[in-house]
Short mmCIF file of C-alpha atoms and ligand atoms in Angstrom, two decimals:
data_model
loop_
_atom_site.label_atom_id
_atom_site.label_comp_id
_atom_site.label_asym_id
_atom_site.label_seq_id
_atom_site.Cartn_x
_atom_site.Cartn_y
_atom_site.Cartn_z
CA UNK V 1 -6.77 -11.54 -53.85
CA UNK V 2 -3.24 -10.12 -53.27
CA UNK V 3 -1.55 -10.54 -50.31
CA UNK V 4 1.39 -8.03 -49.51
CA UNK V 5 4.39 -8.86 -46.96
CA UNK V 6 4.86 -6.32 -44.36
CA UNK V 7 8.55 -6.33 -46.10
CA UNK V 8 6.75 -5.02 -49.02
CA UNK V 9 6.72 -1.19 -49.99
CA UNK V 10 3.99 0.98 -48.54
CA UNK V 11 2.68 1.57 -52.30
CA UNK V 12 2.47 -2.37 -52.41
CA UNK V 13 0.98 -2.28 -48.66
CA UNK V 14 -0.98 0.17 -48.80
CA UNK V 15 -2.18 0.80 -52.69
CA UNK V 16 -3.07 -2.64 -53.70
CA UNK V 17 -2.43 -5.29 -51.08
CA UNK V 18 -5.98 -6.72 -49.42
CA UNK V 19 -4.46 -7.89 -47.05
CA UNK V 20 -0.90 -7.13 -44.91
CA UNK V 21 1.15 -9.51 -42.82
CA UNK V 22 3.71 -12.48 -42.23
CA UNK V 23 4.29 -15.08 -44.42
CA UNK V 24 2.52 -18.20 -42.75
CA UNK V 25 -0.16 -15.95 -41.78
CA UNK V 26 -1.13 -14.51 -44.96
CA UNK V 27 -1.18 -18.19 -46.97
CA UNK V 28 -3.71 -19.24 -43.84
CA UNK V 29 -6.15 -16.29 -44.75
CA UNK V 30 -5.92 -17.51 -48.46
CA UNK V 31 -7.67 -20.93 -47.43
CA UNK V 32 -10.59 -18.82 -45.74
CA UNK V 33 -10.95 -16.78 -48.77
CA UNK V 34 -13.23 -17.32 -51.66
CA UNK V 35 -11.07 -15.97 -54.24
CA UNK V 36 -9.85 -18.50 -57.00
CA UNK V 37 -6.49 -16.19 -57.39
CA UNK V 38 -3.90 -15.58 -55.38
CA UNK V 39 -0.98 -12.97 -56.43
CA UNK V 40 1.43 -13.07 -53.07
CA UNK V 41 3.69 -10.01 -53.21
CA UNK V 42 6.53 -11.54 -51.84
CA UNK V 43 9.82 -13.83 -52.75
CA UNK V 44 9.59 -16.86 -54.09
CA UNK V 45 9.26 -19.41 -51.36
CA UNK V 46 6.57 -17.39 -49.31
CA UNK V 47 4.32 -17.90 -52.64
CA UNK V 48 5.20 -22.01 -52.54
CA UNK V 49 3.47 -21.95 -48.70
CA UNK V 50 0.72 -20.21 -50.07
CA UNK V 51 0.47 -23.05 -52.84
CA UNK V 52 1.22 -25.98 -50.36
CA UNK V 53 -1.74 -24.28 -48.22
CA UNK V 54 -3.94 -23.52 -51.58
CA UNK V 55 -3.20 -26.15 -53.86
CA UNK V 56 -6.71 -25.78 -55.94
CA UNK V 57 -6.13 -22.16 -56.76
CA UNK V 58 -3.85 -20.23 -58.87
CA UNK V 59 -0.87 -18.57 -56.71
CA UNK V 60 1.30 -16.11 -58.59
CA UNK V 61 4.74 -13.96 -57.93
CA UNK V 62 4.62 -10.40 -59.51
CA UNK V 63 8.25 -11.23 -59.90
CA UNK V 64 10.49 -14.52 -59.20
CA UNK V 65 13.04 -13.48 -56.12
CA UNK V 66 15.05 -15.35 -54.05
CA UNK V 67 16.16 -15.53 -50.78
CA UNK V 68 19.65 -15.52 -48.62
CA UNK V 69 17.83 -18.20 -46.18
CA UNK V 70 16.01 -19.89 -48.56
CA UNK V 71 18.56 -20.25 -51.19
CA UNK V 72 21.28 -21.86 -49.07
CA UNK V 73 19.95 -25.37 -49.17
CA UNK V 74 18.89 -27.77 -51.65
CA UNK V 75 16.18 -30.86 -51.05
CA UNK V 76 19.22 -32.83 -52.06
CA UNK V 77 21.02 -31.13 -48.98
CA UNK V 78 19.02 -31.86 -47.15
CA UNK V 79 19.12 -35.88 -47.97
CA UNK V 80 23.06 -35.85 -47.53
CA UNK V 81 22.85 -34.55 -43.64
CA UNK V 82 20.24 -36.98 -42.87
CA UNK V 83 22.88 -39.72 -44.16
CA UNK V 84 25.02 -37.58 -42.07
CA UNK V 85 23.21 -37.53 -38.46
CA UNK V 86 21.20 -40.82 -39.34
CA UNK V 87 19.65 -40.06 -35.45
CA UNK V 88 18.91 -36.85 -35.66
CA UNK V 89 15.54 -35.35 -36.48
CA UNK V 90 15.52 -32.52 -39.61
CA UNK V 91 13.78 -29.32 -38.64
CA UNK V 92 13.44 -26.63 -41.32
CA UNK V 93 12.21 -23.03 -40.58
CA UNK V 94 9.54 -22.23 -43.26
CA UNK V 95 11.77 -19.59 -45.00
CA UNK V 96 12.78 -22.53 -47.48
CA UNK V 97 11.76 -23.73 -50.85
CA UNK V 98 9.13 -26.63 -51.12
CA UNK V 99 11.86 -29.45 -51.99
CA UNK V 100 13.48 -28.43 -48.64
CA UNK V 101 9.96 -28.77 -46.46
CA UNK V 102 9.84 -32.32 -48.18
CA UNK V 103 12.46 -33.67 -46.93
CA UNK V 104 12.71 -32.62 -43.57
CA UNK V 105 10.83 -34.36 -40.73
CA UNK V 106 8.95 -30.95 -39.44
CA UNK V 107 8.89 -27.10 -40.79
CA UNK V 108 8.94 -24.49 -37.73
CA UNK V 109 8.09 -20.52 -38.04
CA UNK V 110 9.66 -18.01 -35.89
CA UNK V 111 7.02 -18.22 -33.45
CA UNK V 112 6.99 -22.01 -32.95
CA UNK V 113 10.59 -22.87 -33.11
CA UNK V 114 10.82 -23.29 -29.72
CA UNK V 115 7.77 -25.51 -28.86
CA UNK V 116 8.55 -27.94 -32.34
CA UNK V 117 12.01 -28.45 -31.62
CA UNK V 118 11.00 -29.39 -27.79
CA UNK V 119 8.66 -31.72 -28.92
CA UNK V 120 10.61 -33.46 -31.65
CA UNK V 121 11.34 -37.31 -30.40
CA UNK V 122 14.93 -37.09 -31.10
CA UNK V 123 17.82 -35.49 -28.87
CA UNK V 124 19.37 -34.37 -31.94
CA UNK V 125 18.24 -31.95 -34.37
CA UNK V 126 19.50 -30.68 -37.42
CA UNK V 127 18.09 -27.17 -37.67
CA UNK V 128 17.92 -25.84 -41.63
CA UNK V 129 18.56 -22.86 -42.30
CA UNK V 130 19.28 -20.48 -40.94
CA UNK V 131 22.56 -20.56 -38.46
CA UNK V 132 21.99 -17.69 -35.81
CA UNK V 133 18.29 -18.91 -35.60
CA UNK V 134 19.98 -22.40 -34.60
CA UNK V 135 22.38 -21.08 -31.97
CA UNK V 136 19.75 -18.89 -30.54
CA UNK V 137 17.71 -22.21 -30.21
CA UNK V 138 20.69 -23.57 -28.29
CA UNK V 139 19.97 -21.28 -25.16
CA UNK V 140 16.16 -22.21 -25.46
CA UNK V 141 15.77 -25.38 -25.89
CA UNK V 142 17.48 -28.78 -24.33
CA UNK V 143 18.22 -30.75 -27.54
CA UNK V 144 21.76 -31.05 -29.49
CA UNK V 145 21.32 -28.60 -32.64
CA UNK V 146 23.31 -29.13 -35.45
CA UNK V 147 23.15 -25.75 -37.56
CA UNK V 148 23.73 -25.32 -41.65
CA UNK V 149 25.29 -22.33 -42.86
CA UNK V 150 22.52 -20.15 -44.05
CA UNK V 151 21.75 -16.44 -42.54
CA UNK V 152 19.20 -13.88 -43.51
CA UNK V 153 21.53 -11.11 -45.16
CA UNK V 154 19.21 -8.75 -43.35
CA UNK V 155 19.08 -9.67 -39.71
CA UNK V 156 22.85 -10.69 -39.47
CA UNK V 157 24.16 -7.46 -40.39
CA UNK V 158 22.79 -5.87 -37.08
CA UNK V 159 25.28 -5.49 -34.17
CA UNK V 160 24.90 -5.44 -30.55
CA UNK V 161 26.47 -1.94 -30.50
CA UNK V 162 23.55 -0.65 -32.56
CA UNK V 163 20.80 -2.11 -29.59
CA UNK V 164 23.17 -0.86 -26.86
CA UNK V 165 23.41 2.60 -28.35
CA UNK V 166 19.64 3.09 -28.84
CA UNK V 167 19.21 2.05 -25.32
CA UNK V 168 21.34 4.68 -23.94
CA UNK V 169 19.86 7.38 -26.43
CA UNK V 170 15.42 6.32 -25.61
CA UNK V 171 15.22 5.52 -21.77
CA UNK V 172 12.67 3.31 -21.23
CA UNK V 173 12.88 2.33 -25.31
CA UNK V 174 11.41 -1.70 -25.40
CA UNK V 175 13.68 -3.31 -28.45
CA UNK V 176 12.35 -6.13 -30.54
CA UNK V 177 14.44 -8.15 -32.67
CA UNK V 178 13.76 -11.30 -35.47
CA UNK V 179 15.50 -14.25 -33.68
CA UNK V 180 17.29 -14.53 -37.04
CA UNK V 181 19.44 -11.89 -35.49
CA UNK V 182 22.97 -12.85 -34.01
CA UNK V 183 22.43 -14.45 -30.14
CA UNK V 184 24.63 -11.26 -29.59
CA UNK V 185 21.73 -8.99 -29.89
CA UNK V 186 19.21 -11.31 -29.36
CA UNK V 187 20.31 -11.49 -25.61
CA UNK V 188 20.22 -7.83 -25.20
CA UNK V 189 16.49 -7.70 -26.21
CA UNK V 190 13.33 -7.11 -24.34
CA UNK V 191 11.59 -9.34 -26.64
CA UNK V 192 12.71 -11.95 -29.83
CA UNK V 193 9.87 -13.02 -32.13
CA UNK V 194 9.06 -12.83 -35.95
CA UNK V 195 6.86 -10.29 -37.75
CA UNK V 196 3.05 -10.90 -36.19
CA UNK V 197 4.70 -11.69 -32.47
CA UNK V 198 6.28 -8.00 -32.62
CA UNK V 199 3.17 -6.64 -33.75
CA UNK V 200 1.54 -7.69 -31.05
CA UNK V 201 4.05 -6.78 -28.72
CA UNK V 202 3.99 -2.97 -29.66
CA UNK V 203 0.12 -3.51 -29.21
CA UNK V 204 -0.20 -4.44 -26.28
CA UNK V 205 2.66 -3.09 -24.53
CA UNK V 206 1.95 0.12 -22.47
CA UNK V 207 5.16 1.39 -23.55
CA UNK V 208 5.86 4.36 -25.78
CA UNK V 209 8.73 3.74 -27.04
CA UNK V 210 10.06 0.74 -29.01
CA UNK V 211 12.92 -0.26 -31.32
CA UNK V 212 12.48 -2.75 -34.34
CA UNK V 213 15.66 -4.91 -34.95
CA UNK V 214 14.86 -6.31 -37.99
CA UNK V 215 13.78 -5.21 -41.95
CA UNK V 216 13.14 -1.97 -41.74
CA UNK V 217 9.27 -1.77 -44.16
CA UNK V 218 8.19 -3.46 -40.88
CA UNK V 219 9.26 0.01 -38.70
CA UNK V 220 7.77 2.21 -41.52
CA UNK V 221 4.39 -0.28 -40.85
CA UNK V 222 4.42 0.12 -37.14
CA UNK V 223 4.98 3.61 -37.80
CA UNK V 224 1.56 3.54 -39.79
CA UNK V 225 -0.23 1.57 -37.66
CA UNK V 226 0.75 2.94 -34.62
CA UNK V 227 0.38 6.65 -34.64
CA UNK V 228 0.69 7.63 -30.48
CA UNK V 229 3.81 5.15 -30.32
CA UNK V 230 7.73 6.57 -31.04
CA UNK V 231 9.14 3.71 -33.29
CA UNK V 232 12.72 4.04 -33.17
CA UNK V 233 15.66 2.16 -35.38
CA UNK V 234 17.80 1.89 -37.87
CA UNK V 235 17.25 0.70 -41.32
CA UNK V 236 18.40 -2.32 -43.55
CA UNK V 237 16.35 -3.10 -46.61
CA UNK V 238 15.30 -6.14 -48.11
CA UNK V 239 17.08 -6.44 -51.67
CA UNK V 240 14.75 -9.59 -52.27
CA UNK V 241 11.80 -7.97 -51.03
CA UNK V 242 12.10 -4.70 -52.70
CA UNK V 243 13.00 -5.88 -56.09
CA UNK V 244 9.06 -6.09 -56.33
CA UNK V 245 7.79 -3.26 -57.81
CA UNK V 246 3.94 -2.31 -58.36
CA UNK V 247 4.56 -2.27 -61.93
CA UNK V 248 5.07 -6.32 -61.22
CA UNK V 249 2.09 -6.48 -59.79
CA UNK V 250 0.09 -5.13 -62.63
CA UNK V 251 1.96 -7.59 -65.43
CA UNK V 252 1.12 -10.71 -62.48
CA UNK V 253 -2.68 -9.03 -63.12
CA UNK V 254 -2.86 -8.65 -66.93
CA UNK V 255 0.08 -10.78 -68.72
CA UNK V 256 1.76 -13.06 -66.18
CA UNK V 257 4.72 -15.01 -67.59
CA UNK V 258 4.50 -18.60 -66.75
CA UNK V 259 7.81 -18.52 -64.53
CA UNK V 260 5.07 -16.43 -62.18
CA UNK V 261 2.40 -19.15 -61.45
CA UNK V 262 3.68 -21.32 -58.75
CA UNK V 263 4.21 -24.74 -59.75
CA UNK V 264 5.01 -27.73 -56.88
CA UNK V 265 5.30 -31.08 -58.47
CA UNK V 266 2.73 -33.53 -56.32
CA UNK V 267 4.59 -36.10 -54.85
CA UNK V 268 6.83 -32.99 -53.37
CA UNK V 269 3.88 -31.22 -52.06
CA UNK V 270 2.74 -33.48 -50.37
CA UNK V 271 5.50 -34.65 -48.56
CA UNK V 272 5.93 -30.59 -47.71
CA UNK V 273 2.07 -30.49 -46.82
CA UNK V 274 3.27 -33.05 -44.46
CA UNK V 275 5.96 -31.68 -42.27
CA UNK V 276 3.54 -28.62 -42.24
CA UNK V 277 1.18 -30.58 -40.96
CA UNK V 278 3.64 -31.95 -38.50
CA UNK V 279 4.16 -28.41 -37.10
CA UNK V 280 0.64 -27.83 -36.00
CA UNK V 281 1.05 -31.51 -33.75
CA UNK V 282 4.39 -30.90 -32.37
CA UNK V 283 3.79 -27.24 -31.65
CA UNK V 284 0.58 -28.05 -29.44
CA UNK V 285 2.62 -30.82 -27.70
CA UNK V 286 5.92 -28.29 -26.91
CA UNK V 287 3.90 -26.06 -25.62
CA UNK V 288 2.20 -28.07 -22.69
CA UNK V 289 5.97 -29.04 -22.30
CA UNK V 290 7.33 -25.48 -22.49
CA UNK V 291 4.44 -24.10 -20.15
CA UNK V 292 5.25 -27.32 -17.67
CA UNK V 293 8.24 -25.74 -17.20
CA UNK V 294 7.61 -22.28 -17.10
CA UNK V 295 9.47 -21.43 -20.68
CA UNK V 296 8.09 -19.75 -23.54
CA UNK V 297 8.80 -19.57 -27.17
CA UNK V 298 9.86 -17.13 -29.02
CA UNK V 299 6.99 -14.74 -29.11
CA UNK V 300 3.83 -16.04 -28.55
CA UNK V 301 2.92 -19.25 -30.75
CA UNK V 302 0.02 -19.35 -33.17
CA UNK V 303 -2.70 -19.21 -33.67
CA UNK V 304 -1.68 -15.40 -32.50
CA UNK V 305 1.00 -15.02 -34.89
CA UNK V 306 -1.26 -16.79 -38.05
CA UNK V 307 -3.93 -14.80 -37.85
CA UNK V 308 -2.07 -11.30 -37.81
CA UNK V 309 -2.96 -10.39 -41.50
CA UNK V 310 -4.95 -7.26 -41.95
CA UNK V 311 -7.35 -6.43 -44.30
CA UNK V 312 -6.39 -3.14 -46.17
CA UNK V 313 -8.57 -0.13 -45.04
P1 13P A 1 7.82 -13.68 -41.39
O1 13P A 1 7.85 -15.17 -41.39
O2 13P A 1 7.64 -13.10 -40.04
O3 13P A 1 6.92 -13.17 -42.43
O4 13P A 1 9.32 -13.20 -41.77
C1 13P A 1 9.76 -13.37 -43.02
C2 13P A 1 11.16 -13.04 -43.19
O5 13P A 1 11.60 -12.98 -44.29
C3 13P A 1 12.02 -12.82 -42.03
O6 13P A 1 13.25 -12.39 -42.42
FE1 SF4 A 2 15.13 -13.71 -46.89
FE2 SF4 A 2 16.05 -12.19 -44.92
FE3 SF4 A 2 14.91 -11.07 -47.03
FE4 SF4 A 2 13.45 -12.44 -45.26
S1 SF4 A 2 14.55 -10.55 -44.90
S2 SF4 A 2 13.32 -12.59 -47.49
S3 SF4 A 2 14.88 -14.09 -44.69
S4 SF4 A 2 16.82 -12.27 -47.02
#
């Protein structure tokens, strides 16, 4: 099967993907799916979830790419601030490499964040990555976070003049941003969430007009998908994302190089498997907190937000 990110060009999308969506949600629809092969247009990381998720089939990259996020931390890092903040508890957003996932005590996706950190048992958390995602937590959530010094290149390089402007411009526009974004823009949003919580946002919103704060394949998807809705924005590209080319896709098919085949060492995946695992518990737990209180997450939590992935018409 290949699964395409919604960062992924329409040809990608559109031509040869069998299925569209997030990250998280796309490796979950590889477990329910018979197929034995799994070619994940996407960087590098997003195919190691798909492994960690799959580990008896064969998960390819039609090309090895990294990531701003994902490449700012090491599993050896990650070791040195737990020596660091022996009382703190290690979250890691799932935009990291395997080795990272290990040795943390939880992952978190966009959607979750909220809910995960809430339910963590310590006061103190250590939130890896990505920096803005960790100050925006600060606002949300009532535990001490200790950021690390990665950002998405993508979703930091948008301003708060940019959301301000299109507000003035579209009366009545509803703006959507990745909570990656700077807590600058993020607090002049109608709605923060990753990919699948924004999709279903446009859906079901009775608005007509809506701006996309974040990469902009996912505005030319929208645009696509939603054919009576004006989607609005400006546009910032992927670099990682789009060095995939279809061309890629067809060597993955016919003469992979073995640098394509994802390759976890045991003893790491499961220890990654693990703090996925942990996720799904401390997720279901924040949110009974969370709704106690009247709060939310960022977007709404999955299942939602894992099962977004749509089968190519
Ligand atoms: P998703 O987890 O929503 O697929 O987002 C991936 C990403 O790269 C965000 O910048
Ligand atoms: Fe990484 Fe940002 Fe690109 Fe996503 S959009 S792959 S987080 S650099």
């Amino acid at each position: 099967m290949i699964l395409a990110h919604s960062y992924q060009t329409p040809d990608i999308m559109y031509g040869v993907g069998d299925y569209v969506g997030d990250s998280y949600g796309l490796s979950v629809t590889a477990t329910e799916h018979p197929a034995k092969k799994i070619i994940f247009c996407s960087v590098y990381f997003m195919g190691e979830t798909a492994k960690l998720l799959n580990p008896d089939k064969e998960v390819l990259v039609p090309r090895v790419v990294g990531c701003s996020l994902a490449d700012s931390i090491s599993g050896e890092q990650v070791r040195k601030l737990r020596k660091k903040h022996p009382n703190a508890g290690i979250v890691c957003y799932v935009n990291t490499y395997a080795g990272v996932k290990a040795e943390s005590d939880a992952c978190c996706t966009s959607s979750n964040v909220v809910a995960v950190v809430e339910a963590m048992p310590q006061q103190e958390i250590v939130f890896i990555p990505d920096k803005l995602m960790g100050i925006n937590l600060r606002d949300m959530t009532s535990k001490r976070i200790i950021t690390w010094e990665g950002t998405c290149i993508v979703h930091e390089a948008f301003n708060p003049d940019t959301v301000r402007d299109i507000r003035n411009r579209f009366p009545g526009v509803k703006i959507l941003a990745h909570p990656e974004c700077a807590p600058g823009v993020v607090a002049l949003v109608d709605f923060a969430g990753g990919t699948s919580s924004m999709l279903d946002y446009v859906r079901d919103s009775p608005a007509k007009t809506f701006m996309l704060v974040t990469e902009c394949a996912l505005t030319d998807r929208f645009k696509a998908e939603f054919p009576g809705k004006q989607i609005v924005g400006t546009c910032i590209l992927c670099p990682y994302m789009k060095a995939i080319q279809l061309d890629d896709v067809l060597k993955a098919l016919k003469d992979p190089a073995p640098e394509q085949f994802i390759k976890i060492p045991t003893d790491v995946a499961e220890r990654a498997l693990a703090s996925l695992d942990r996720m799904f518990e401390l997720e279901k737990q924040g949110k009974s907190i969370l709704q106690k209180r009247g709060e939310s997450s960022f977007g709404p939590a999955h299942p939602t937000s894992g099962r977004e992935p749509k089968r190519r018409p």
